[in-house]
């Protein structure tokens, strides 16, 4: 009885948090408030003092525009931590920012963190340790495709097969889920960042112009398609001429972008077929009836759902809000942790509250 009473008091004092720790963006779900933060996973660091100058949107604006002593870095590469200390600083900033929503000091929140499928125990421990060091009381790790499926309200705990393709910034997760576990999965390093690199390389080789990552992403969002549309689209691109070294502007069409990203998109489609080929027949029949669910930022690329559907002969559905599916799933898990215990890939033992 006392324990139950203590839990109620703790839940009142502490706002549990769900984090979608992405390569491109990090989203934070606050229990009772929904998604309260959606910030780019970028941190600006002063190399002279070692101090963090800016985090999130402010740091993203500094990309490619910093003086020599300030570097804007992405602490997560391919969905896993590449710079532990900077990641810790970023999570601390996000937890502190979440406190401003509640207007009270959070008492060691419980945190559910989404990570790519197939990451190693060392990489999982790095995420857990960074989150603990940032002030979390308990840390729970869930695979992103599982969290996305829960966020899309798919019946993950039932003996029914569901297929999720989560195309993020650093990685794409293709997973078939049934009975609270992943039946078949594949993790690809082909996602939003790779498509940006493809566009940069294509423009450099075809137009002899060098552009930055932010420009490539804006082109992808503005005119990126994988199948020809009803009307051609075009965008002006400004960059440095590789021959003269001077600034130059060219017009890029949607067919240029399509050609640039075609190889990566083909690999993504082939990987989806590979996962289907190894899926047990009973589960596969469920997927055929229910369709494939696309989420993540990559799901917004025009025509991608249609292209995958044509190649695998299965209906493809885009999530209602594909960018927030993982964060919403983490939030649903938070609301009923005991009910979703089997979907977590690593549970930290309960720790005593900090003094």
Short mmCIF file of C-alpha atoms in Angstrom, two decimals:
data_model
loop_
_atom_site.label_atom_id
_atom_site.label_comp_id
_atom_site.label_asym_id
_atom_site.label_seq_id
_atom_site.Cartn_x
_atom_site.Cartn_y
_atom_site.Cartn_z
CA UNK A 1 0.00 0.00 0.00
CA UNK A 2 2.80 2.37 0.97
CA UNK A 3 4.67 1.52 -2.24
CA UNK A 4 1.61 2.33 -4.35
CA UNK A 5 1.15 5.61 -2.51
CA UNK A 6 4.83 6.45 -3.03
CA UNK A 7 4.49 5.70 -6.78
CA UNK A 8 1.55 8.14 -7.04
CA UNK A 9 3.53 10.84 -5.22
CA UNK A 10 6.55 10.16 -7.48
CA UNK A 11 4.44 10.38 -10.65
CA UNK A 12 3.04 13.70 -9.42
CA UNK A 13 6.54 15.08 -8.74
CA UNK A 14 8.19 13.56 -11.82
CA UNK A 15 7.15 13.95 -15.44
CA UNK A 16 8.26 10.87 -17.35
CA UNK A 17 9.88 11.56 -20.71
CA UNK A 18 10.03 9.74 -24.06
CA UNK A 19 12.91 10.62 -26.40
CA UNK A 20 13.23 9.82 -30.09
CA UNK A 21 17.00 10.18 -30.31
CA UNK A 22 17.42 10.70 -34.05
CA UNK A 23 20.38 11.54 -36.25
CA UNK A 24 18.61 14.53 -37.81
CA UNK A 25 16.04 15.53 -35.15
CA UNK A 26 15.37 14.67 -31.53
CA UNK A 27 11.78 14.71 -30.28
CA UNK A 28 10.75 14.75 -26.63
CA UNK A 29 7.40 13.47 -25.35
CA UNK A 30 6.40 14.68 -21.88
CA UNK A 31 3.87 12.60 -20.02
CA UNK A 32 0.60 14.48 -19.72
CA UNK A 33 1.68 17.13 -22.26
CA UNK A 34 2.46 15.23 -25.49
CA UNK A 35 5.37 16.13 -27.77
CA UNK A 36 6.86 19.32 -26.36
CA UNK A 37 10.24 19.51 -28.16
CA UNK A 38 11.27 18.89 -31.76
CA UNK A 39 14.83 20.09 -32.24
CA UNK A 40 17.63 19.26 -34.72
CA UNK A 41 20.28 16.92 -33.23
CA UNK A 42 23.02 19.55 -33.54
CA UNK A 43 25.29 21.00 -30.85
CA UNK A 44 27.64 23.99 -31.24
CA UNK A 45 30.81 23.73 -29.12
CA UNK A 46 33.49 26.34 -28.37
CA UNK A 47 36.80 24.52 -28.92
CA UNK A 48 38.76 27.05 -26.82
CA UNK A 49 36.70 26.62 -23.66
CA UNK A 50 35.06 23.26 -24.36
CA UNK A 51 31.67 24.77 -23.49
CA UNK A 52 28.42 24.19 -25.37
CA UNK A 53 27.39 27.40 -27.17
CA UNK A 54 24.02 26.32 -28.57
CA UNK A 55 21.82 23.23 -28.96
CA UNK A 56 19.09 22.33 -31.42
CA UNK A 57 17.65 24.91 -33.82
CA UNK A 58 20.12 27.63 -32.80
CA UNK A 59 23.06 25.26 -33.40
CA UNK A 60 21.63 24.12 -36.76
CA UNK A 61 21.59 27.71 -37.99
CA UNK A 62 25.34 27.79 -37.28
CA UNK A 63 26.14 24.78 -39.52
CA UNK A 64 28.68 25.93 -42.10
CA UNK A 65 28.67 29.47 -40.70
CA UNK A 66 30.91 29.24 -37.61
CA UNK A 67 34.30 30.86 -36.94
CA UNK A 68 37.35 28.61 -36.49
CA UNK A 69 37.00 28.25 -32.71
CA UNK A 70 33.32 27.17 -32.81
CA UNK A 71 32.21 23.89 -34.36
CA UNK A 72 28.62 22.81 -34.98
CA UNK A 73 28.55 19.01 -34.68
CA UNK A 74 26.00 16.22 -34.98
CA UNK A 75 26.73 13.97 -31.97
CA UNK A 76 24.71 11.10 -33.45
CA UNK A 77 25.93 9.36 -36.61
CA UNK A 78 23.82 6.63 -38.24
CA UNK A 79 21.49 6.70 -35.26
CA UNK A 80 24.15 5.90 -32.64
CA UNK A 81 26.26 8.08 -30.36
CA UNK A 82 29.56 9.21 -31.90
CA UNK A 83 30.37 11.86 -29.28
CA UNK A 84 29.32 10.76 -25.80
CA UNK A 85 29.93 14.02 -23.90
CA UNK A 86 28.18 16.20 -26.47
CA UNK A 87 25.20 13.81 -26.58
CA UNK A 88 25.00 13.99 -22.79
CA UNK A 89 24.96 17.80 -22.99
CA UNK A 90 22.21 17.68 -25.61
CA UNK A 91 20.00 15.32 -23.54
CA UNK A 92 20.56 17.48 -20.44
CA UNK A 93 19.48 20.56 -22.45
CA UNK A 94 16.35 18.76 -23.70
CA UNK A 95 15.35 17.54 -20.22
CA UNK A 96 15.88 21.03 -18.79
CA UNK A 97 13.85 22.56 -21.60
CA UNK A 98 11.04 20.07 -20.89
CA UNK A 99 10.99 21.35 -17.31
CA UNK A 100 9.95 24.80 -18.56
CA UNK A 101 6.70 23.21 -19.79
CA UNK A 102 5.85 21.90 -16.32
CA UNK A 103 7.24 25.05 -14.64
CA UNK A 104 8.70 22.83 -11.94
CA UNK A 105 11.89 20.87 -11.30
CA UNK A 106 11.52 17.31 -12.57
CA UNK A 107 12.49 14.78 -9.94
CA UNK A 108 14.68 12.25 -11.80
CA UNK A 109 12.29 11.36 -14.64
CA UNK A 110 11.87 7.89 -16.08
CA UNK A 111 12.97 8.04 -19.70
CA UNK A 112 12.11 5.81 -22.67
CA UNK A 113 14.64 6.24 -25.51
CA UNK A 114 14.13 5.03 -29.08
CA UNK A 115 17.21 3.59 -30.83
CA UNK A 116 17.72 1.96 -34.27
CA UNK A 117 17.14 -1.79 -34.52
CA UNK A 118 20.19 -4.01 -34.46
CA UNK A 119 22.51 -1.70 -32.51
CA UNK A 120 25.15 -3.41 -30.36
CA UNK A 121 25.14 -3.80 -26.57
CA UNK A 122 27.96 -1.24 -26.34
CA UNK A 123 25.97 1.32 -28.33
CA UNK A 124 22.87 0.62 -26.20
CA UNK A 125 24.89 1.09 -23.01
CA UNK A 126 26.25 4.41 -24.35
CA UNK A 127 22.67 5.69 -24.85
CA UNK A 128 21.64 4.48 -21.39
CA UNK A 129 24.68 5.98 -19.64
CA UNK A 130 24.37 9.33 -21.44
CA UNK A 131 20.69 9.55 -20.45
CA UNK A 132 21.42 8.60 -16.83
CA UNK A 133 24.21 11.16 -16.61
CA UNK A 134 21.78 13.78 -17.91
CA UNK A 135 19.62 13.22 -14.81
CA UNK A 136 17.26 10.32 -15.60
CA UNK A 137 16.15 8.10 -12.71
CA UNK A 138 15.38 5.04 -14.84
CA UNK A 139 16.19 4.44 -18.52
CA UNK A 140 14.30 2.09 -20.85
CA UNK A 141 15.46 1.36 -24.39
CA UNK A 142 13.07 0.49 -27.23
CA UNK A 143 13.78 -0.20 -30.89
CA UNK A 144 12.51 2.61 -33.12
CA UNK A 145 10.42 0.45 -35.50
CA UNK A 146 8.65 -1.08 -32.47
CA UNK A 147 8.04 2.38 -30.96
CA UNK A 148 6.82 3.63 -34.36
CA UNK A 149 4.39 0.70 -34.66
CA UNK A 150 3.02 1.45 -31.18
CA UNK A 151 2.80 5.15 -32.10
CA UNK A 152 0.77 4.21 -35.19
CA UNK A 153 -1.54 2.11 -32.96
CA UNK A 154 -0.69 -1.16 -34.72
CA UNK A 155 -1.59 -4.35 -32.78
CA UNK A 156 2.04 -5.17 -31.86
CA UNK A 157 1.10 -7.40 -28.90
CA UNK A 158 -1.36 -9.56 -30.86
CA UNK A 159 -0.42 -12.62 -32.96
CA UNK A 160 -0.80 -10.48 -36.09
CA UNK A 161 2.06 -9.51 -38.39
CA UNK A 162 2.71 -5.79 -38.97
CA UNK A 163 5.45 -4.35 -41.19
CA UNK A 164 7.03 -0.97 -40.52
CA UNK A 165 9.56 0.92 -42.66
CA UNK A 166 11.02 3.78 -40.61
CA UNK A 167 13.14 6.08 -42.81
CA UNK A 168 14.98 8.51 -40.55
CA UNK A 169 17.94 10.82 -41.00
CA UNK A 170 20.84 8.43 -40.43
CA UNK A 171 19.26 4.98 -40.73
CA UNK A 172 16.26 3.20 -42.18
CA UNK A 173 14.69 0.40 -40.14
CA UNK A 174 12.64 -2.26 -41.89
CA UNK A 175 10.91 -4.57 -39.41
CA UNK A 176 8.16 -7.18 -39.27
CA UNK A 177 6.55 -7.24 -35.82
CA UNK A 178 4.30 -9.76 -34.09
CA UNK A 179 3.49 -10.72 -30.46
CA UNK A 180 5.50 -7.84 -28.98
CA UNK A 181 8.73 -8.75 -30.77
CA UNK A 182 10.59 -8.24 -34.04
CA UNK A 183 10.21 -11.29 -36.33
CA UNK A 184 12.50 -10.04 -39.12
CA UNK A 185 14.38 -6.76 -39.46
CA UNK A 186 17.06 -4.97 -41.41
CA UNK A 187 18.90 -1.76 -40.58
CA UNK A 188 20.22 0.34 -43.48
CA UNK A 189 22.60 3.29 -43.53
CA UNK A 190 20.50 4.69 -46.37
CA UNK A 191 18.19 7.45 -45.14
CA UNK A 192 17.72 11.23 -45.32
CA UNK A 193 21.41 12.14 -44.84
CA UNK A 194 22.50 9.69 -47.56
CA UNK A 195 19.98 11.20 -49.99
CA UNK A 196 21.38 14.66 -49.20
CA UNK A 197 24.90 13.38 -49.98
CA UNK A 198 23.62 11.89 -53.25
CA UNK A 199 22.21 15.28 -54.29
CA UNK A 200 25.47 17.07 -53.36
CA UNK A 201 27.53 14.55 -55.39
CA UNK A 202 25.20 14.74 -58.41
CA UNK A 203 25.24 18.55 -58.56
CA UNK A 204 29.00 18.57 -58.13
CA UNK A 205 29.55 16.09 -60.99
CA UNK A 206 26.84 17.33 -63.39
CA UNK A 207 26.86 21.10 -62.79
CA UNK A 208 30.37 21.54 -61.32
CA UNK A 209 28.89 23.39 -58.35
CA UNK A 210 29.58 22.73 -54.69
CA UNK A 211 26.60 23.08 -52.33
CA UNK A 212 26.17 22.49 -48.60
CA UNK A 213 24.13 19.94 -46.69
CA UNK A 214 21.36 22.40 -45.77
CA UNK A 215 20.92 23.42 -49.41
CA UNK A 216 20.74 19.76 -50.49
CA UNK A 217 18.07 19.06 -47.88
CA UNK A 218 15.98 22.04 -48.96
CA UNK A 219 16.15 20.80 -52.58
CA UNK A 220 15.08 17.30 -51.49
CA UNK A 221 12.10 18.68 -49.56
CA UNK A 222 11.08 21.16 -52.28
CA UNK A 223 11.26 19.03 -55.45
CA UNK A 224 12.32 15.51 -54.37
CA UNK A 225 10.32 12.73 -56.07
CA UNK A 226 10.93 9.07 -56.91
CA UNK A 227 8.36 8.85 -59.73
CA UNK A 228 7.54 11.49 -62.39
CA UNK A 229 4.72 13.82 -61.37
CA UNK A 230 1.95 15.47 -63.38
CA UNK A 231 3.95 18.68 -63.78
CA UNK A 232 7.72 19.21 -63.72
CA UNK A 233 9.18 20.99 -60.69
CA UNK A 234 12.33 23.07 -60.47
CA UNK A 235 14.36 25.03 -57.92
CA UNK A 236 17.23 27.48 -58.14
CA UNK A 237 20.47 26.41 -56.44
CA UNK A 238 23.29 28.70 -55.41
CA UNK A 239 26.76 27.36 -54.78
CA UNK A 240 30.46 27.72 -55.56
CA UNK A 241 31.63 27.08 -59.09
CA UNK A 242 34.37 24.45 -58.91
CA UNK A 243 36.05 25.81 -62.05
CA UNK A 244 36.19 29.54 -61.28
CA UNK A 245 35.76 29.42 -57.49
CA UNK A 246 33.07 32.12 -57.80
CA UNK A 247 29.40 31.88 -56.77
CA UNK A 248 26.99 30.61 -59.43
CA UNK A 249 23.29 29.84 -59.64
CA UNK A 250 21.69 27.00 -61.64
CA UNK A 251 18.19 25.58 -62.04
CA UNK A 252 17.66 21.98 -60.83
CA UNK A 253 14.61 19.96 -61.88
CA UNK A 254 12.80 17.09 -60.15
CA UNK A 255 14.23 14.66 -62.75
CA UNK A 256 17.76 15.68 -61.64
CA UNK A 257 16.89 14.89 -58.01
CA UNK A 258 15.25 11.62 -59.08
CA UNK A 259 18.40 10.57 -60.92
CA UNK A 260 20.59 11.62 -57.98
CA UNK A 261 18.76 9.53 -55.37
CA UNK A 262 17.68 6.62 -57.61
CA UNK A 263 20.43 4.22 -56.52
CA UNK A 264 19.76 4.73 -52.81
CA UNK A 265 15.99 4.39 -53.29
CA UNK A 266 16.51 1.16 -55.28
CA UNK A 267 18.60 -0.25 -52.41
CA UNK A 268 15.84 0.66 -49.93
CA UNK A 269 13.19 -1.07 -52.05
CA UNK A 270 15.37 -4.17 -52.54
CA UNK A 271 16.01 -4.38 -48.78
CA UNK A 272 12.26 -4.24 -48.16
CA UNK A 273 11.85 -7.18 -50.56
CA UNK A 274 14.65 -9.09 -48.79
CA UNK A 275 12.91 -8.76 -45.41
CA UNK A 276 9.64 -9.97 -46.95
CA UNK A 277 11.39 -12.95 -48.56
CA UNK A 278 12.61 -14.21 -45.16
CA UNK A 279 9.33 -13.56 -43.29
CA UNK A 280 7.39 -16.68 -42.16
CA UNK A 281 4.36 -17.41 -44.43
CA UNK A 282 1.66 -16.83 -41.77
CA UNK A 283 3.09 -13.46 -40.81
CA UNK A 284 3.58 -12.58 -44.48
CA UNK A 285 -0.12 -13.21 -45.19
CA UNK A 286 -1.00 -10.74 -42.41
CA UNK A 287 1.33 -8.13 -43.96
CA UNK A 288 -0.26 -8.71 -47.39
CA UNK A 289 -3.73 -8.11 -45.91
CA UNK A 290 -2.80 -5.17 -43.71
CA UNK A 291 -0.11 -3.51 -45.86
CA UNK A 292 3.25 -1.88 -45.08
CA UNK A 293 3.41 1.24 -42.91
CA UNK A 294 5.88 4.02 -43.75
CA UNK A 295 7.06 6.51 -41.13
CA UNK A 296 9.99 8.85 -40.48
CA UNK A 297 10.94 11.92 -42.52
CA UNK A 298 11.73 9.79 -45.58
CA UNK A 299 8.08 8.71 -45.78
CA UNK A 300 7.31 12.25 -47.02
CA UNK A 301 9.32 11.82 -50.26
CA UNK A 302 6.76 12.10 -53.03
CA UNK A 303 5.79 8.82 -54.66
CA UNK A 304 7.85 6.55 -52.38
CA UNK A 305 4.79 4.69 -51.09
CA UNK A 306 3.58 4.09 -54.64
CA UNK A 307 7.01 2.89 -55.80
CA UNK A 308 7.42 0.38 -52.95
CA UNK A 309 3.85 -0.88 -53.48
CA UNK A 310 4.51 -1.49 -57.20
CA UNK A 311 7.67 -3.47 -56.49
CA UNK A 312 6.47 -5.68 -53.61
CA UNK A 313 2.79 -5.97 -54.69
CA UNK A 314 1.56 -5.01 -51.21
CA UNK A 315 -0.40 -1.86 -50.24
CA UNK A 316 1.73 0.83 -48.56
CA UNK A 317 0.30 3.30 -46.04
CA UNK A 318 1.97 6.49 -44.81
CA UNK A 319 1.60 7.16 -41.09
CA UNK A 320 -0.73 10.01 -40.13
CA UNK A 321 2.16 12.07 -38.72
CA UNK A 322 5.26 10.14 -39.86
CA UNK A 323 7.82 12.44 -38.20
CA UNK A 324 6.44 11.93 -34.69
CA UNK A 325 5.51 8.21 -34.79
CA UNK A 326 8.48 7.04 -32.68
CA UNK A 327 8.05 9.80 -30.08
CA UNK A 328 4.32 9.07 -29.81
CA UNK A 329 5.11 5.37 -29.37
CA UNK A 330 7.59 6.16 -26.59
CA UNK A 331 4.85 8.21 -24.95
CA UNK A 332 2.32 5.36 -25.13
CA UNK A 333 4.89 3.02 -23.55
CA UNK A 334 5.45 5.57 -20.76
CA UNK A 335 1.74 5.72 -19.99
CA UNK A 336 1.67 1.96 -19.30
CA UNK A 337 5.22 0.67 -18.74
CA UNK A 338 4.19 -2.60 -17.10
CA UNK A 339 2.00 -3.50 -20.08
CA UNK A 340 4.79 -2.90 -22.62
CA UNK A 341 7.63 -4.52 -20.69
CA UNK A 342 8.27 -7.19 -23.35
CA UNK A 343 8.85 -4.65 -26.14
CA UNK A 344 11.81 -3.03 -24.33
CA UNK A 345 15.24 -4.32 -25.37
CA UNK A 346 16.96 -3.31 -22.16
CA UNK A 347 15.58 -2.45 -18.76
CA UNK A 348 17.65 -0.69 -16.18
CA UNK A 349 17.20 -1.87 -12.61
CA UNK A 350 15.21 0.53 -10.51
CA UNK A 351 17.48 3.11 -8.99
CA UNK A 352 16.90 4.99 -5.73
CA UNK A 353 15.76 8.58 -6.06
CA UNK A 354 18.62 11.09 -5.95
CA UNK A 355 18.95 13.26 -2.85
#
